[in-house]
Amino acid sequence: MDTAITPGSRVSFETSPDRYRHWKLSVEGAVATLSMDVQEDGGLSTDYRLKLNSYDLAVDIELADAVQRLRFEHPEIHAVIVTSLKERIFCAGANIFMLRGSSHAAKVNFCKFTNETRLAIEDASQNSGIKFLAALNGICAGGGYELALACDEIFLVDDGNSAVSLPETPLLGVLPGTGGLTRVVDKRRVRRDLADVFSTVAEGIKGKRAVEWRLVDAVYPTSQFKERVARRAQELAQQSDRPATGPGVRLGPLTPKVTDDTVDYSSVRLDFDRQRRVVTLTVRAPVSPEPSTPEDMLAAGDHFWPLRAFRELDDALLRLRMNEPVLGTIVVKTEGDPAHVIAVDQALTAHPNHWLVREITLLIKRTLKRMDLTSRSFFALIEPGSAFAGTLFELALASDRSYMLDDPDRPNTIALSPMNAGPLKMSNGLTRLETRFLAEPERVREVLSEHEPFDARAAHDAGLVSFAPDELDWDDEVRLAIEGRAALSPDALTGMEANLRFAGPETMETKIFGRLTAWQNWIFQRPNAVGEKGALTAYGTQARPEFDFKRT
Amino acid sequence: MDTAITPGSRVSFETSPDRYRHWKLSVEGAVATLSMDVQEDGGLSTDYRLKLNSYDLAVDIELADAVQRLRFEHPEIHAVIVTSLKERIFCAGANIFMLRGSSHAAKVNFCKFTNETRLAIEDASQNSGIKFLAALNGICAGGGYELALACDEIFLVDDGNSAVSLPETPLLGVLPGTGGLTRVVDKRRVRRDLADVFSTVAEGIKGKRAVEWRLVDAVYPTSQFKERVARRAQELAQQSDRPATGPGVRLGPLTPKVTDDTVDYSSVRLDFDRQRRVVTLTVRAPVSPEPSTPEDMLAAGDHFWPLRAFRELDDALLRLRMNEPVLGTIVVKTEGDPAHVIAVDQALTAHPNHWLVREITLLIKRTLKRMDLTSRSFFALIEPGSAFAGTLFELALASDRSYMLDDPDRPNTIALSPMNAGPLKMSNGLTRLETRFLAEPERVREVLSEHEPFDARAAHDAGLVSFAPDELDWDDEVRLAIEGRAALSPDALTGMEANLRFAGPETMETKIFGRLTAWQNWIFQRPNAVGEKGALTAYGTQARPEFDFKRT
């Protein structure tokens, strides 16, 4: 059963256009076209075939890579057309046979990653000046329509056949897993009763009615479709503030050294303690001063420390999620000279409008959000020799708790920078400091106005760290905390953290990961979906689903 | 296993103080004291004993009743002390053995009702002028602390032993089920890392630290406790705008006629079609003009139509939820003269500050919210002879879809009133019209400014109903819609409706029912909680829980 993405099979999240099997990326002037052309036998497993442009994680890893590369490698790209190379089919959604064969954890992790990819598209639109136009040249079902919903505009071909649909509820007894229900009512603001009809009609809605219901922005006959799409993409491109030409920054492979118990990148390292089910995640500060002007950053390219370190951290978090499910507690450490981190922060915040600085800052922001959404417990350990300053202090703020050694004989400080004051907002729309100090908003300004580093006592008094044990207590207190955490129910921790980490406002983004994902995870366990006679199990077989009709 | 609340055993939600077994309600001047004194053998089932002031649904039904009666029967009450009559114990929370013996659906329904009861306490504080002071005279664990969190202020006795705690995660492998995690970080704004510690420490937090962490507002030694509580209750009472004296309105029993297939109240009727798994819910307009002044309303007491009809509707919804789980589709109808409904709406909106009018309006609002949160599909059928006007039109707006017959030979109209413009906001903080027209906010004003009733064509064109079939199509279209709905997976529908109904902003209230409840429902199914070796199963036995440590 568990063959699609088994805990044993290690998934790599790195790829590059020359290795894509499912997407064609073409660039013409300011407009890129990202065309889905899924290779049926190119999935992560041979247990299913990716027919009709249906997708699995392998397909989505390429999509995420393409969006990331467009941002960094092609600053001249101002708009992206998302379409398909298949005749009369845009995308059939996530592959049902893959879902059916996946463990619960694999389904949940798959949906989380695809959600993050779609949010990365929306982030590029809102913050990077890259607009996305979904050009639906054929049937667009389920996850296919959810991909379209992540784009700024949706054009649908009017050929009497092509429809948009969310057939998950009527056909599979589950929910659309990639934000569909939320975006239909909250982003496209489809009236709730029409959304209700739409989400229960397996064949979907097409033509003029799809426009009237706000499900798509326009429909055009086949004869006009390509030209209308091209024209609109040009218009969208003109809204961008991205540079007219390159050069961009090429994103080289990360090439970590991987052993059974370590993953070692240039600035990030994972050490697995499988016995205790604990990972130590260490992020190293720059070892020497880094470029301080956009020109020098461009010249440094993907060697520039923040770009390198946060690409590595992002990859490390994805590996932990997908490949190391049993390692439930992540001890977060930093190493090096905090002054180097602060210098990088100053360089980044001095040039917020330069496209590359903006992209690097957004990458850091997305990676930290990936951490917020990682269902593992994070405990930050702040010890002498650490570099929890500015951007790296966000790692402590993103952690569930932080422990800072208070030893007068061994200096140990943390420091804030302008990067803690706004550029790295959480998905709730607040900074991590604002979220932390919901009860005392004035404290955010107070701590940010402090230009000296905080020692352990000061950090504790300011509320910046959870605990500041002295050298006598440190070892025992930290050890007991980690052991205690690792002993708790992993499911209860997942739910607890999902609730405590996102205090304050909810946004469309947090709704997708909170309300929608939690309900989907619930349904993904229900016999009516995954039981012997459940709808997901029965799909594509001769059997008809049989439901226990009790409402819960 | 399923003995605690089985679908077969019919729960009644009606009670009155003379029948309370678990609470003592005493009144002195402007302050009421609601004292928990749970009778161990007084639960809904004999399978467990309600030790240490632990509770089941029977206990919470009395609490809900007490809060409701204080509002209506005691307008002179301005503050309520919530405390316990047991020595050294305030409340041990929901009874674990009850939870363990309950079906998944029963656990979920139990939590939903207790959540609504706590929100009713907060509603009374925010909107009725009744402040609540939790006087924790002893150990306060889990659901006990969640009850305290629903109060405006929390005082804890400082006796070296009494602590507040949320031990669900460390002891039971589940989440606090009644809003605890949300209220800790969002209402009391406890810092997230301290909330994390608090929620994993089974023994809880006591004394000064409980105040420092914002978990309680004050601690007092045993010798001072009662006096401090009494003094603060007097202060809270002085903030109220409720009348200094009665009379109130006595809430008599509802006395519906109940058969196997019907529940018939004075203005509400349920007809069960068990074969098709469909309920017809009919609400009748007043049969004659109703009182229009507060004085006459007071004189009419619980016979006044809106008070009577919405108490009945509330009871009907609770019976459907708890006693009729298989009836998944609710057809909503109204009958009578819409002019009578509009007249009542005008009377209510003409006197918004009169305490009784306010209470009746808030009751209508809470009942409609109960409908929004009922996990059944609601289809409103608007036919000739119906009375979907003003407050009763909210029933159509709260439905997932509405069908209005368009037959020129049989007049059929709907109408709006000021009750659609603000007093009956959903839990997302918007009116149902605002939620419906998120995409076109100006349309809300447009339809509200229309003083003539809408016929089917006009209602459809204004977006007020989903569909307006003519007499040729009506029977088939409605029948197919209902049959189609009843055939879908009940779990997928629950999740779908929970996402589509609450477009727009999330509030603490919607977070509790969206994010927190969905995660709790997920965990309530996990083997780590309810499996043979799960923590909830193992609790109170010799066995220690064994976890599958894979994180999801």
Coordinates of N, CA, C and O in Angstrom, one line a residue, chain B residues 18-88:
Chain B
D18 N -34.6 23.8 39.1 CA -35.1 22.8 40.1 C -34.7 21.4 39.8 O -34.8 20.5 40.6
R19 N -34.2 21.2 38.6 CA -33.8 19.8 38.2 C -32.3 19.7 38.1 O -31.8 18.6 37.8
Y20 N -31.5 20.8 38.4 CA -30.1 20.7 38.3 C -29.5 19.7 39.3 O -29.9 19.6 40.4
R21 N -28.6 18.9 38.8 CA -27.9 17.9 39.7 C -26.5 18.3 40.0 O -25.8 17.8 40.8
H22 N -25.9 19.2 39.1 CA -24.5 19.5 39.1 C -24.1 20.9 39.4 O -22.9 21.2 39.6
W23 N -25.0 21.8 39.4 CA -24.7 23.2 39.6 C -25.7 23.8 40.6 O -26.9 23.4 40.6
K24 N -25.2 24.7 41.5 CA -26.1 25.5 42.4 C -26.0 26.9 41.9 O -24.9 27.5 41.7
L25 N -27.2 27.4 41.7 CA -27.3 28.8 41.2 C -27.9 29.6 42.4 O -29.0 29.4 42.8
S26 N -27.1 30.6 42.9 CA -27.6 31.4 43.9 C -27.4 32.9 43.5 O -26.5 33.2 42.8
V27 N -28.3 33.7 44.0 CA -28.4 35.1 43.5 C -28.4 36.0 44.8 O -29.2 35.7 45.7
E28 N -27.5 37.0 44.7 CA -27.5 37.9 45.9 C -27.3 39.3 45.3 O -26.2 39.6 44.8
G29 N -28.3 40.1 45.3 CA -28.2 41.5 44.7 C -27.9 41.3 43.3 O -28.6 40.6 42.5
A30 N -26.8 42.0 42.8 CA -26.5 42.1 41.4 C -25.6 40.9 41.0 O -25.2 40.8 39.8
V31 N -25.2 40.1 41.9 CA -24.2 39.0 41.7 C -24.8 37.7 41.8 O -25.4 37.4 42.9
A32 N -24.6 36.8 40.8 CA -25.1 35.4 41.0 C -23.8 34.6 41.2 O -22.7 34.9 40.7
T33 N -24.0 33.5 41.9 CA -22.9 32.5 42.0 C -23.3 31.2 41.4 O -24.4 30.7 41.8
L34 N -22.5 30.7 40.5 CA -22.8 29.5 39.8 C -21.7 28.5 40.3 O -20.6 28.6 40.0
S35 N -22.1 27.5 41.1 CA -21.2 26.7 41.8 C -21.3 25.3 41.3 O -22.4 24.7 41.3
M36 N -20.2 24.7 40.9 CA -20.1 23.4 40.3 C -20.0 22.4 41.4 O -19.2 22.6 42.3
D37 N -20.9 21.4 41.4 CA -20.9 20.4 42.5 C -21.4 19.1 41.8 O -22.5 18.7 42.1
V38 N -20.5 18.6 41.0 CA -21.0 17.5 40.1 C -21.3 16.3 40.9 O -20.5 15.8 41.8
Q39 N -22.4 15.7 40.6 CA -22.9 14.5 41.3 C -22.3 13.3 40.5 O -22.6 13.1 39.3
E40 N -21.5 12.5 41.2 CA -20.7 11.5 40.5 C -21.6 10.5 39.6 O -21.1 10.1 38.5
D41 N -22.7 10.2 40.1 CA -23.6 9.2 39.4 C -24.6 9.9 38.5 O -25.6 9.3 38.1
G42 N -24.4 11.2 38.3 CA -25.4 12.0 37.6 C -25.2 12.2 36.1 O -25.7 13.1 35.5
G43 N -24.2 11.5 35.5 CA -23.9 11.7 34.1 C -25.0 11.1 33.2 O -25.9 10.4 33.7
L44 N -24.7 11.2 31.9 CA -25.7 10.6 30.9 C -25.6 9.1 30.9 O -26.5 8.5 30.4
S45 N -24.6 8.5 31.4 CA -24.4 7.1 31.3 C -23.9 6.6 32.7 O -23.3 7.3 33.5
T46 N -24.2 5.4 33.0 CA -23.7 4.8 34.2 C -22.3 4.1 34.1 O -21.8 3.5 35.0
D47 N -21.8 4.3 32.9 CA -20.5 3.6 32.6 C -19.3 4.4 33.2 O -18.2 3.9 33.2
Y48 N -19.5 5.5 33.7 CA -18.4 6.3 34.3 C -19.0 7.1 35.5 O -20.2 7.3 35.6
R49 N -18.1 7.5 36.4 CA -18.5 8.3 37.5 C -17.8 9.6 37.4 O -16.6 9.7 37.1
L50 N -18.6 10.7 37.6 CA -18.0 12.0 37.4 C -17.3 12.5 38.6 O -17.7 13.4 39.3
K51 N -16.1 11.9 38.8 CA -15.4 12.3 40.0 C -14.7 13.6 39.9 O -14.4 14.1 38.8
L52 N -14.4 14.3 41.0 CA -13.6 15.5 41.1 C -14.1 16.6 40.2 O -13.4 17.3 39.6
N53 N -15.4 16.7 40.2 CA -16.1 17.8 39.4 C -15.6 17.6 37.9 O -15.4 18.6 37.2
S54 N -15.5 16.4 37.5 CA -15.3 16.2 36.0 C -16.7 16.2 35.4 O -17.7 16.1 36.1
Y55 N -16.8 16.5 34.1 CA -18.1 16.7 33.5 C -18.4 15.9 32.3 O -17.4 15.5 31.6
D56 N -19.6 15.7 32.0 CA -20.1 15.2 30.7 C -21.1 16.1 30.1 O -21.3 17.2 30.7
L57 N -21.8 15.7 29.1 CA -22.7 16.6 28.4 C -23.9 17.0 29.4 O -24.4 18.1 29.3
A58 N -24.3 16.1 30.3 CA -25.3 16.4 31.2 C -25.0 17.6 32.1 O -25.8 18.5 32.3
V59 N -23.7 17.7 32.5 CA -23.3 18.8 33.3 C -23.3 20.1 32.5 O -23.7 21.2 33.0
D60 N -22.9 20.0 31.2 CA -22.8 21.2 30.4 C -24.2 21.7 30.0 O -24.3 22.9 29.8
I61 N -25.1 20.8 29.8 CA -26.5 21.2 29.5 C -27.0 22.1 30.6 O -27.7 23.1 30.4
E62 N -26.7 21.7 31.9 CA -27.2 22.6 33.0 C -26.5 23.9 33.0 O -27.1 25.0 33.2
L63 N -25.2 23.9 32.7 CA -24.4 25.2 32.6 C -25.0 26.1 31.6 O -25.3 27.3 31.8
A64 N -25.3 25.6 30.4 CA -25.8 26.4 29.3 C -27.2 26.9 29.7 O -27.5 28.1 29.4
D65 N -28.0 26.1 30.4 CA -29.3 26.5 30.8 C -29.2 27.6 31.8 O -29.9 28.6 31.8
A66 N -28.2 27.5 32.8 CA -28.1 28.5 33.8 C -27.7 29.9 33.2 O -28.3 30.9 33.6
V67 N -26.8 29.9 32.3 CA -26.4 31.1 31.6 C -27.6 31.7 30.9 O -27.8 33.0 31.0
Q68 N -28.3 30.9 30.2 CA -29.5 31.4 29.5 C -30.5 32.0 30.4 O -31.1 33.1 30.2
R69 N -30.8 31.3 31.5 CA -31.8 31.8 32.5 C -31.3 33.1 33.1 O -32.1 34.0 33.4
L70 N -30.0 33.2 33.5 CA -29.6 34.4 34.1 C -29.9 35.6 33.2 O -30.2 36.7 33.6
R71 N -29.7 35.4 31.9 CA -29.9 36.5 30.9 C -31.4 36.9 30.9 O -31.7 38.1 31.0
F72 N -32.3 35.9 30.8 CA -33.7 36.2 30.7 C -34.5 36.4 32.0 O -35.3 37.3 32.1
E73 N -34.2 35.5 32.9 CA -35.0 35.5 34.1 C -34.5 36.5 35.2 O -35.2 36.8 36.1
H74 N -33.2 36.9 35.1 CA -32.6 37.7 36.1 C -31.9 38.9 35.5 O -30.7 39.1 35.6
P75 N -32.7 39.9 35.0 CA -32.1 41.1 34.4 C -31.3 41.9 35.5 O -30.4 42.7 35.1
E76 N -31.6 41.6 36.8 CA -30.9 42.4 37.8 C -29.5 41.8 38.1 O -28.8 42.4 38.8
I77 N -29.2 40.7 37.5 CA -27.9 40.1 37.7 C -26.9 40.7 36.7 O -27.1 40.8 35.5
H78 N -25.8 41.3 37.3 CA -24.8 42.0 36.5 C -23.5 41.3 36.4 O -22.6 41.7 35.7
A79 N -23.3 40.4 37.3 CA -22.0 39.7 37.3 C -22.2 38.3 37.9 O -23.1 38.1 38.7
V80 N -21.4 37.4 37.4 CA -21.5 36.0 37.9 C -20.2 35.4 38.3 O -19.2 35.6 37.6
I81 N -20.2 34.9 39.5 CA -19.0 34.1 40.0 C -19.2 32.7 39.6 O -20.2 32.1 39.9
V82 N -18.2 32.1 39.0 CA -18.2 30.7 38.6 C -17.2 30.0 39.5 O -16.0 30.3 39.5
T83 N -17.7 29.1 40.4 CA -16.8 28.5 41.3 C -17.2 27.1 41.6 O -18.0 26.5 40.8
S84 N -16.7 26.5 42.6 CA -17.0 25.1 42.9 C -17.3 24.9 44.4 O -16.8 25.6 45.2
L85 N -18.1 23.9 44.7 CA -18.4 23.6 46.1 C -17.6 22.5 46.6 O -17.7 22.2 47.8
K86 N -16.7 21.9 45.8 CA -15.8 20.9 46.3 C -14.6 21.5 46.9 O -14.1 22.5 46.5
E87 N -14.1 20.8 47.9 CA -12.9 21.2 48.6 C -11.7 21.1 47.7 O -11.5 20.0 47.2
R88 N -10.9 22.1 47.6 CA -9.6 22.0 47.0 C -9.6 21.6 45.5 O -8.6 21.3 44.9

